PDB file of C-alpha atoms in Angstrom:
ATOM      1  CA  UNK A   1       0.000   0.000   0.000  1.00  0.00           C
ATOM      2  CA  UNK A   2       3.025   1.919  -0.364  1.00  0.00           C
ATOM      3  CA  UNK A   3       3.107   5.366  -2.758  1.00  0.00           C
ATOM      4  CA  UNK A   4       6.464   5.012  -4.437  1.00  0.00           C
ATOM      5  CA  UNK A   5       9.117   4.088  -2.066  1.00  0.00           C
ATOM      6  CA  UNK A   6       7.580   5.925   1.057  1.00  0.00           C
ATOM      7  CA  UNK A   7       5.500   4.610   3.833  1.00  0.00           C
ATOM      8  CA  UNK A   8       2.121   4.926   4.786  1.00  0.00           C
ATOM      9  CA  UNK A   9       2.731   7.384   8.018  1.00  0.00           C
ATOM     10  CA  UNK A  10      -0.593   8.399   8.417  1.00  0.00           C
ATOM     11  CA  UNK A  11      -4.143   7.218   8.031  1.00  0.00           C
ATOM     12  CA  UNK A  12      -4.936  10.165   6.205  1.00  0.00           C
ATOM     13  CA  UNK A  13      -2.458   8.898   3.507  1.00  0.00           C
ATOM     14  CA  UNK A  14      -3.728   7.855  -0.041  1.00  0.00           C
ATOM     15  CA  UNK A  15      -2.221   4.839  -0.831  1.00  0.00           C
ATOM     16  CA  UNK A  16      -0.961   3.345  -4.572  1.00  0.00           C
ATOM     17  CA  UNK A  17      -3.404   0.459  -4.403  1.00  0.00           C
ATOM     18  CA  UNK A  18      -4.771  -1.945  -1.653  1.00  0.00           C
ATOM     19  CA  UNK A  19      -5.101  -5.356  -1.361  1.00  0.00           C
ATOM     20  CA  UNK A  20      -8.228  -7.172  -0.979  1.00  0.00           C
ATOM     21  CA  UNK A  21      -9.115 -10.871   0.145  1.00  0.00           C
ATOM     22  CA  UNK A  22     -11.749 -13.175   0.561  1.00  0.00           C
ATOM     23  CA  UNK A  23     -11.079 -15.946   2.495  1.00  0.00           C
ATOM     24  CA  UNK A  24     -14.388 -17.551   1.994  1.00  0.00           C
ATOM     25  CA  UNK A  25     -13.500 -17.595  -1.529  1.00  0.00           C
ATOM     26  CA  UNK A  26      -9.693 -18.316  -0.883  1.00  0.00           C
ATOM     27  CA  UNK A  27      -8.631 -15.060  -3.156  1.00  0.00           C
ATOM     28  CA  UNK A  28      -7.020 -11.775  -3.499  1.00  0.00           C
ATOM     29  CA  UNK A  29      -6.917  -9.019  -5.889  1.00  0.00           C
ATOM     30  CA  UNK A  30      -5.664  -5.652  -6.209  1.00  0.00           C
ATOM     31  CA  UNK A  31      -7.704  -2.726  -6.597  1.00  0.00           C
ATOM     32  CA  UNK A  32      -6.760   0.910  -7.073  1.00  0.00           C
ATOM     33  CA  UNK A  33      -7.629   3.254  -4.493  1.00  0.00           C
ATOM     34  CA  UNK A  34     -10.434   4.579  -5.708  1.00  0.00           C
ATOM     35  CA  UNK A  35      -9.466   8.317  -3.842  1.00  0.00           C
ATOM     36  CA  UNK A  36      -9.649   6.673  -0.691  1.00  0.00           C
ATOM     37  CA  UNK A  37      -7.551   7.548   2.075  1.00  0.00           C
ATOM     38  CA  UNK A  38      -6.452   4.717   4.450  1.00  0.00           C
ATOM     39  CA  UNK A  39      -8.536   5.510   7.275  1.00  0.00           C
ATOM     40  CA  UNK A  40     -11.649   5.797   4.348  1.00  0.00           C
ATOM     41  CA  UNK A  41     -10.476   2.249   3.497  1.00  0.00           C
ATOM     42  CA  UNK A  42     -10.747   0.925   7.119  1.00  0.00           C
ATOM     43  CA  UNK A  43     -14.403   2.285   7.486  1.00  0.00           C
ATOM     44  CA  UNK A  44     -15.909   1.202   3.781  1.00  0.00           C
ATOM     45  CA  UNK A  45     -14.590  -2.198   4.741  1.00  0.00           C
ATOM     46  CA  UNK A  46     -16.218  -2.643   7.688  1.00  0.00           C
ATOM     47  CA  UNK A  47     -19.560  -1.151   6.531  1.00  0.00           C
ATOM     48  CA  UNK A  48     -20.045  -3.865   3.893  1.00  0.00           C
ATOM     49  CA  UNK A  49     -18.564  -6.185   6.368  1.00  0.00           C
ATOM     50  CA  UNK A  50     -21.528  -8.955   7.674  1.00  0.00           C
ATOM     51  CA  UNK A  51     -23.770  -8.078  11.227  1.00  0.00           C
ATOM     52  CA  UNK A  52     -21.753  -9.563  14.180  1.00  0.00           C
ATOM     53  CA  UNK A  53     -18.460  -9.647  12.591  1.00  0.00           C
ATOM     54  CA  UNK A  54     -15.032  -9.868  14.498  1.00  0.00           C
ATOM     55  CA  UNK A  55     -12.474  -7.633  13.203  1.00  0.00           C
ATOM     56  CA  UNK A  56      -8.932  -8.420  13.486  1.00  0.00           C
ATOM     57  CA  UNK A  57      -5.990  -5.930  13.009  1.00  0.00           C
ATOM     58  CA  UNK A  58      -2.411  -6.737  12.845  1.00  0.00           C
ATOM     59  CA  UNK A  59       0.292  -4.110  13.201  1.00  0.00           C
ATOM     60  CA  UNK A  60       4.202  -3.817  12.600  1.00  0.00           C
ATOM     61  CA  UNK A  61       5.508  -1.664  15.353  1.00  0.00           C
ATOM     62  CA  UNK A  62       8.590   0.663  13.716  1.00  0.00           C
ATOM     63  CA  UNK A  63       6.926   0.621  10.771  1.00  0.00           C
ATOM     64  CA  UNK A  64       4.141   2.610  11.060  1.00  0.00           C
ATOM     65  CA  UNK A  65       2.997   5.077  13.710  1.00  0.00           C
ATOM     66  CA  UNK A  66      -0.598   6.156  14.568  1.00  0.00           C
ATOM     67  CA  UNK A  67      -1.574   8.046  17.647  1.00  0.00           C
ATOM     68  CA  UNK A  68      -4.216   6.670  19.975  1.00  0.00           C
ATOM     69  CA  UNK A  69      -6.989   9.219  19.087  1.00  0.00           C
ATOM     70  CA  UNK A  70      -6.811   8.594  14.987  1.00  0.00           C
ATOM     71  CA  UNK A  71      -6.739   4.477  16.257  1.00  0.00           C
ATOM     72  CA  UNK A  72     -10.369   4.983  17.857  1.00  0.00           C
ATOM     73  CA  UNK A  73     -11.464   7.338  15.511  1.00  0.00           C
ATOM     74  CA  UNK A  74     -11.116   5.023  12.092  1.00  0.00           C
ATOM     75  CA  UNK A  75     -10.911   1.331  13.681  1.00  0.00           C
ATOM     76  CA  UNK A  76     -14.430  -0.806  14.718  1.00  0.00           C
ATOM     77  CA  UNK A  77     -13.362  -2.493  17.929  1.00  0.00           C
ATOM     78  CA  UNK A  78     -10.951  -5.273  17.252  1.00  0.00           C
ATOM     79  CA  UNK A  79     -11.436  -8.886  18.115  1.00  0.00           C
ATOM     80  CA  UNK A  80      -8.037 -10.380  17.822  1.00  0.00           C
ATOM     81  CA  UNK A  81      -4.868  -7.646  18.154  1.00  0.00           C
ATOM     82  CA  UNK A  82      -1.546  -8.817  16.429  1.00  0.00           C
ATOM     83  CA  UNK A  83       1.535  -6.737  17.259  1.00  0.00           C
ATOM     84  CA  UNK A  84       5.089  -7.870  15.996  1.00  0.00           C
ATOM     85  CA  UNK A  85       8.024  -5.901  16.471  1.00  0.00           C
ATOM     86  CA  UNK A  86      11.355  -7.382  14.585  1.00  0.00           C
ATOM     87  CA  UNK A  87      13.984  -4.683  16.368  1.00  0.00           C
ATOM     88  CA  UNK A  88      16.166  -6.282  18.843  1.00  0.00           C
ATOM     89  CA  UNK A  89      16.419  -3.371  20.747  1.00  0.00           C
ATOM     90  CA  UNK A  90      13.620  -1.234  22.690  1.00  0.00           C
ATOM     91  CA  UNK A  91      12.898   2.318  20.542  1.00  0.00           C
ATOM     92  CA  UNK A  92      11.089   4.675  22.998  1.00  0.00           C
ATOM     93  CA  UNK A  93       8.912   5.397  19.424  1.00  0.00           C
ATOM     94  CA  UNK A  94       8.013   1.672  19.738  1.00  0.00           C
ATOM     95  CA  UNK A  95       7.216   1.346  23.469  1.00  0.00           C
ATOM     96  CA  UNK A  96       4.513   4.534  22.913  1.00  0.00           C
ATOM     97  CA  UNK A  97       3.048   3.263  19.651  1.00  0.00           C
ATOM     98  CA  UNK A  98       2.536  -0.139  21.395  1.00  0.00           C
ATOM     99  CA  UNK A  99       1.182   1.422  24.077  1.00  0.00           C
ATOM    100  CA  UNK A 100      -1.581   3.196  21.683  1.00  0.00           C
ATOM    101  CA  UNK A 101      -2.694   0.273  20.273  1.00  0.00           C
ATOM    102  CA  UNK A 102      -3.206  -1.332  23.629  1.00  0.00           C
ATOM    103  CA  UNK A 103      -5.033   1.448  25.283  1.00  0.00           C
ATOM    104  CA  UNK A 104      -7.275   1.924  22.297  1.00  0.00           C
ATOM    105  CA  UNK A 105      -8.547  -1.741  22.077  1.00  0.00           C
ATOM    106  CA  UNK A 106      -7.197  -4.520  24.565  1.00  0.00           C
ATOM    107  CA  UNK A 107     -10.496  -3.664  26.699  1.00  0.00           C
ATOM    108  CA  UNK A 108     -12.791  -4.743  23.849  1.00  0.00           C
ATOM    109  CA  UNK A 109     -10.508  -7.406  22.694  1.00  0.00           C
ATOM    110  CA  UNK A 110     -10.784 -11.411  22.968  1.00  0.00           C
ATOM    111  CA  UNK A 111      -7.694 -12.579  21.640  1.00  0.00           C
ATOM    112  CA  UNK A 112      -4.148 -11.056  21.709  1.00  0.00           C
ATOM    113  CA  UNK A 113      -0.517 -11.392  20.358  1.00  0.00           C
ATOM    114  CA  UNK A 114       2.535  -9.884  20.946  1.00  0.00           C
ATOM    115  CA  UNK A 115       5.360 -10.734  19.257  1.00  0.00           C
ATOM    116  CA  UNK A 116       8.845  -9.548  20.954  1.00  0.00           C
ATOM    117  CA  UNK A 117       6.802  -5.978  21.464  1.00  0.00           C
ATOM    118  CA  UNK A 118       8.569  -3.706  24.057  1.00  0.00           C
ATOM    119  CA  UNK A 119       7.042  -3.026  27.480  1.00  0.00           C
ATOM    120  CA  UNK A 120       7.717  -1.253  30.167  1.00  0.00           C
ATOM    121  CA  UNK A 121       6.542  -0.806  33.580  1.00  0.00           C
ATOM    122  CA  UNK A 122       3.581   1.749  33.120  1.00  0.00           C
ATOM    123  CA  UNK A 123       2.380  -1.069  30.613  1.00  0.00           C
ATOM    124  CA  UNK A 124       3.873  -4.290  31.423  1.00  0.00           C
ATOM    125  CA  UNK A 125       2.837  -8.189  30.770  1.00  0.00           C
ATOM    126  CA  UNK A 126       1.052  -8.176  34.147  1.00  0.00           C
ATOM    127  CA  UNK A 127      -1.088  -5.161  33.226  1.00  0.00           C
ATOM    128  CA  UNK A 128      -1.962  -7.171  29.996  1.00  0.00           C
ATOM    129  CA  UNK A 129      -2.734 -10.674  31.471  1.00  0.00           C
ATOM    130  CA  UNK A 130      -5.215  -9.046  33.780  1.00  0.00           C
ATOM    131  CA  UNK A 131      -7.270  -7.867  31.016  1.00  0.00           C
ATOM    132  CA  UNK A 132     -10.872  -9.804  30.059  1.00  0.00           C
ATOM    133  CA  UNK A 133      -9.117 -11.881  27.112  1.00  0.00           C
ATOM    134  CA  UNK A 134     -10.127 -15.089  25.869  1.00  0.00           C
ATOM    135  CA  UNK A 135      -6.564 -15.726  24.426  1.00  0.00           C
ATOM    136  CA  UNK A 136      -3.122 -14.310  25.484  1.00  0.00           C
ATOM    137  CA  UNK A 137       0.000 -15.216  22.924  1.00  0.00           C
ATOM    138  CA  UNK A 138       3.132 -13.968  24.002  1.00  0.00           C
ATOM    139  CA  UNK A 139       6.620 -14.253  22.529  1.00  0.00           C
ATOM    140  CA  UNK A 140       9.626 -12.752  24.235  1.00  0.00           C
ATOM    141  CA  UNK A 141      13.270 -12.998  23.452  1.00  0.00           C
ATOM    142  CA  UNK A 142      13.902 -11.836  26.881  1.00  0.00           C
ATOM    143  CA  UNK A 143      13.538 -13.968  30.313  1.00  0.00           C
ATOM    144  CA  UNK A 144      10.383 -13.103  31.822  1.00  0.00           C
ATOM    145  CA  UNK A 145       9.551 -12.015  35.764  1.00  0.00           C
ATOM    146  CA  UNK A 146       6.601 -14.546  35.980  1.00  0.00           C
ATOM    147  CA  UNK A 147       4.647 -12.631  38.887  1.00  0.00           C
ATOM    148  CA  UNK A 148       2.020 -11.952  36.102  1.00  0.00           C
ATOM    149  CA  UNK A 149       0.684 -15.351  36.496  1.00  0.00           C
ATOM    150  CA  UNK A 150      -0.499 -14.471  39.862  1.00  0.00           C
ATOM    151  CA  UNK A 151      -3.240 -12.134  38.560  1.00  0.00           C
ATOM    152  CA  UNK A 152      -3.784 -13.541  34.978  1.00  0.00           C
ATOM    153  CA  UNK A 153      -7.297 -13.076  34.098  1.00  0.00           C
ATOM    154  CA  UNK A 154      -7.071 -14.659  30.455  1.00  0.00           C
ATOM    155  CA  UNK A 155      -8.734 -18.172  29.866  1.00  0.00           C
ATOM    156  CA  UNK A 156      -5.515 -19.793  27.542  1.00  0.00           C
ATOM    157  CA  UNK A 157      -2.563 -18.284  27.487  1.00  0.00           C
ATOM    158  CA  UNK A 158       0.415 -19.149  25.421  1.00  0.00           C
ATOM    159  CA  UNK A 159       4.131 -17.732  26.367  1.00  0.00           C
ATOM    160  CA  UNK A 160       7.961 -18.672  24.191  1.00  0.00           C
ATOM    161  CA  UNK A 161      10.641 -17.286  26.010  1.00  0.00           C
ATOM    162  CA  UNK A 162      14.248 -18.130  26.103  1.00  0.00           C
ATOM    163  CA  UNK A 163      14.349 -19.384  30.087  1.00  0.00           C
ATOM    164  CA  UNK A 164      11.829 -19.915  32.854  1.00  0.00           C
ATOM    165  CA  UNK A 165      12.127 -20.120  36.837  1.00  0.00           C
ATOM    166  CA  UNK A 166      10.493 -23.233  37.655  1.00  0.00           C
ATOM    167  CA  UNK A 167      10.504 -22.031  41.328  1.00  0.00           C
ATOM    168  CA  UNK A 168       8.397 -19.440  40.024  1.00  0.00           C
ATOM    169  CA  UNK A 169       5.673 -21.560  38.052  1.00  0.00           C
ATOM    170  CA  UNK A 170       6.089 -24.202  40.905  1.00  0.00           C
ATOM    171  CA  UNK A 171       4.726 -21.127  43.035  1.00  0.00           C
ATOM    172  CA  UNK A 172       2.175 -20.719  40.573  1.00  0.00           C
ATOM    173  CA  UNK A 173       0.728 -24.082  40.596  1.00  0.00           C
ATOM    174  CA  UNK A 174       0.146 -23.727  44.416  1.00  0.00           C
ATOM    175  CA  UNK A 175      -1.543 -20.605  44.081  1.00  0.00           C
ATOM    176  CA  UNK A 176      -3.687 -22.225  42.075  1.00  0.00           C
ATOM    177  CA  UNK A 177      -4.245 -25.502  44.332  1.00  0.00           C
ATOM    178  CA  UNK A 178      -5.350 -22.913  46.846  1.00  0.00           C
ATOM    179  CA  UNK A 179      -8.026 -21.336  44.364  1.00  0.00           C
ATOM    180  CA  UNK A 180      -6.088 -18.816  42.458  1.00  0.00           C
ATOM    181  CA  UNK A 181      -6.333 -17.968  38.654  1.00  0.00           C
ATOM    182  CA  UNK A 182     -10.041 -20.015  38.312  1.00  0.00           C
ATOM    183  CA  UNK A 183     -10.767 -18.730  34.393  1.00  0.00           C
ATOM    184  CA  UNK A 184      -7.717 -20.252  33.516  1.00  0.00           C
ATOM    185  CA  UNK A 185      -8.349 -23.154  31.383  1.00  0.00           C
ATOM    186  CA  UNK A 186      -4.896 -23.931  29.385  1.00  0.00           C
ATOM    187  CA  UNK A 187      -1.388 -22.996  29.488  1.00  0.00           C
ATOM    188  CA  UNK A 188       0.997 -23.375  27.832  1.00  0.00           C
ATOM    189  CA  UNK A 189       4.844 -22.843  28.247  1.00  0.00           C
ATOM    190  CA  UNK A 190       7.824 -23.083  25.891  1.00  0.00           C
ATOM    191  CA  UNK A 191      11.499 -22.678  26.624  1.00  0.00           C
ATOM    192  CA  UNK A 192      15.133 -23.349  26.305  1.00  0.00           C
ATOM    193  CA  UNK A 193      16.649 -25.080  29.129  1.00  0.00           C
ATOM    194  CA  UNK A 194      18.967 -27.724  30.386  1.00  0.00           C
ATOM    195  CA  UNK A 195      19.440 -31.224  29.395  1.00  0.00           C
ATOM    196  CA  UNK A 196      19.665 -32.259  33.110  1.00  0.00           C
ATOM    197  CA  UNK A 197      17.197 -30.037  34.500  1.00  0.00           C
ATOM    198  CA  UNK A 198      15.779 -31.329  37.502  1.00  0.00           C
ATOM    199  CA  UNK A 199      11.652 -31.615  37.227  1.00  0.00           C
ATOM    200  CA  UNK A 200      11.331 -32.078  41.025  1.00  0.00           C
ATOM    201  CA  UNK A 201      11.619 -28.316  41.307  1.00  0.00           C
ATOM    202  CA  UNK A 202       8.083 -28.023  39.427  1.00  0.00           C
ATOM    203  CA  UNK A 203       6.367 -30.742  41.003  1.00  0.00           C
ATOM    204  CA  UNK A 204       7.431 -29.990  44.388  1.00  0.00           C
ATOM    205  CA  UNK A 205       4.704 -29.933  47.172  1.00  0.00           C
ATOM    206  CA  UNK A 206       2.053 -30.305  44.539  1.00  0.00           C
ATOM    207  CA  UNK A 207       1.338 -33.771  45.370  1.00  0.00           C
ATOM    208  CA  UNK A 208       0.555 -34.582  41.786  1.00  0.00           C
ATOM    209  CA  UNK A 209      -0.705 -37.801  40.758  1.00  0.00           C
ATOM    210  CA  UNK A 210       1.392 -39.267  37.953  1.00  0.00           C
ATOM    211  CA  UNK A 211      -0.410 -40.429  34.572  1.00  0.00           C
ATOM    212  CA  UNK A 212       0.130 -42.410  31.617  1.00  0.00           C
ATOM    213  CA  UNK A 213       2.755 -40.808  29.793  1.00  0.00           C
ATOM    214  CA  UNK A 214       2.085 -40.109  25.714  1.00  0.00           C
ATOM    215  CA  UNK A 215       5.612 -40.223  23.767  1.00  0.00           C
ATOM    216  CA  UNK A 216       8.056 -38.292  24.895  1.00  0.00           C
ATOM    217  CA  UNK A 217       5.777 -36.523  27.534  1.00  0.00           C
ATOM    218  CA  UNK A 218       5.291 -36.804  30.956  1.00  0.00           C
ATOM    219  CA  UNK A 219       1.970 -36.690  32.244  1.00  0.00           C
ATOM    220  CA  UNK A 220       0.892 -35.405  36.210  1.00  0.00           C
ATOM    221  CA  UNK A 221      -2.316 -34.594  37.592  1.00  0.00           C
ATOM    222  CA  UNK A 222      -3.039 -32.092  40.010  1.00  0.00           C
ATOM    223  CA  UNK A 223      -6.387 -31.071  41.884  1.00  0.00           C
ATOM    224  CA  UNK A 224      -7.563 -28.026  43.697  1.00  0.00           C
ATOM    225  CA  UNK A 225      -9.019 -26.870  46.787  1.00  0.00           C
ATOM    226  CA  UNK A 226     -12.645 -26.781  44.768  1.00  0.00           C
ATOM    227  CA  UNK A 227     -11.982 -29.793  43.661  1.00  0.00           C
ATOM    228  CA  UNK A 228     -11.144 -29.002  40.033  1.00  0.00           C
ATOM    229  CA  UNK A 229      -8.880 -31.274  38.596  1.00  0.00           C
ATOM    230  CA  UNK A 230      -5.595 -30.468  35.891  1.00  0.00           C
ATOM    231  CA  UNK A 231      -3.110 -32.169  33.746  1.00  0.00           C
ATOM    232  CA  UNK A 232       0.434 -31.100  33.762  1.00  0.00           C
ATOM    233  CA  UNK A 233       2.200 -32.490  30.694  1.00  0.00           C
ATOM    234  CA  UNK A 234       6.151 -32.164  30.337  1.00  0.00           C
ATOM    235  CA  UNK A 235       7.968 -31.925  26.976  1.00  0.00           C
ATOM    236  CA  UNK A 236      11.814 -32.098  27.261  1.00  0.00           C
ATOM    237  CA  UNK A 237      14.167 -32.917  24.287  1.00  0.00           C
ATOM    238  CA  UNK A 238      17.591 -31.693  24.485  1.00  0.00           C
ATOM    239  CA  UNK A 239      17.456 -28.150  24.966  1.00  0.00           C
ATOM    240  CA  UNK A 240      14.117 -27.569  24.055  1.00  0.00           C
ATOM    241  CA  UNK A 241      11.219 -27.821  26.805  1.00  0.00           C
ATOM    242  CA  UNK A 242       7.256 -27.426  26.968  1.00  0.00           C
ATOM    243  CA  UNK A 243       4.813 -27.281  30.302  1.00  0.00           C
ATOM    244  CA  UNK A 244       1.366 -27.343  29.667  1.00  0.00           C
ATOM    245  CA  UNK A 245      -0.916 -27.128  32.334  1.00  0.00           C
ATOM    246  CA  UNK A 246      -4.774 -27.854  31.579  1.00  0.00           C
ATOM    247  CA  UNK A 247      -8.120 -28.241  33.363  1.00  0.00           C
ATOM    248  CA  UNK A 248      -9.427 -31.432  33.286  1.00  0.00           C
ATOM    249  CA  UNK A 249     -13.139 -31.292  34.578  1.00  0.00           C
TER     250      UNK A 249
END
């Protein structure tokens, strides 16, 4: 949607031509812009758009930059939120615009991903996971303070990181035994870590129950003090690790 070799930095902006699917239909086409600005684009979409529908947005943080008011003003309320951010380092620019896009929709929201996206304290992962979602996907290249799990509100949540504390999710897990975190239906861990890394530190105190194992997972079952009952499965090969933790009944 680019005009020449310049990007879109507004939604004001007329772009060269915009790109159109159907994925009912399984196909694209490109149509000229008809004098439409961006932001005109946005709302003609959704007015032709079926009663009901969920809108999704996805954005590129760095890449473009719109300011929280001109967000509200031309988007519907969003359904699913995709943010993706390929910088290795944190640009103050970045931290604000991701910030915007958060503060405009996450309360309407269901389903969120954020994909190596900078926060920061005023706006952090535990601000996030406390929010009414459905679905939380998070990707970070960074090792994570897990103390959001203590107040995540989100029904499945999904985190990649490089390392975990499993004296910290071990923590977690007895939180939960003693009612904590009751929405949460499914999560799901991934990680790099140890070949010899000791599982004991998870399971700890938990009195878990162990099950029939599947493949190359181990399989544990937990209950709480309501008497809800959940699977903890264990993925470890070589340096690559998974811990998903579900609700069984």
């Amino acid at each position: 949607m680019r005009r020449g070799n310049k990007k879109l930095m507004s939604l004001n902006d007329l772009p060269a031509n915009v790109n159109v699917w159907e994925e009912t239909e399984e196909r694209k086409r490109t149509i000229s812009n008809q004098g439409m600005t961006l932001g005109e684009w946005i709302r003609h979409l959704c007015s032709i758009s079926g009663k009901g529908a969920l809108y999704e947005a996805e954005f590129d943080v760095g890449r473009i930059n719109f300011d929280n008011q001109s967000l509200r003003n031309v988007f519907p309320k969003l359904g699913h939120i995709v943010i993706n951010s390929s910088k290795a380092e944190t640009d103050q620019r970045d931290v604000i615009y991701t910030q915007n896009i958060l503060k405009a929709f996450l309360p309407d929201a269901q389903s969120l991903e954020l994909w190596h996206v900078p926060l920061q304290e005023n706006l952090s992962l535990q601000h996030i996971g406390m929010a009414n979602l459905k679905v939380l996907d998070y990707h970070s290249r960074t090792n994570l303070n897990f103390d959001f799990l203590f107040t995540l509100n989100a029904e499945n949540c999904m985190i990649n990181t490089d390392r975990i504390s499993l004296r910290d999710l071990n923590r977690f897990l007895k939180f939960w035994i003693k009612g904590s975190n009751p929405k949460l239906k499914d999560l799901i861990l991934s990680f790099y870590t140890e070949v010899n890394t000791d599982w004991n530190v998870l399971l700890k105190g938990l009195k878990a129950k162990e099950a029939e194992a599947k493949g190359p997972m181990t399989n544990y079952i937990i209950e709480n003090c309501r008497g809800v009952s959940a699977g903890i499965e264990i993925f470890h090969l070589e340096e690559n690790a998974g811990i998903q933790f579900k609700i069984l009944n």
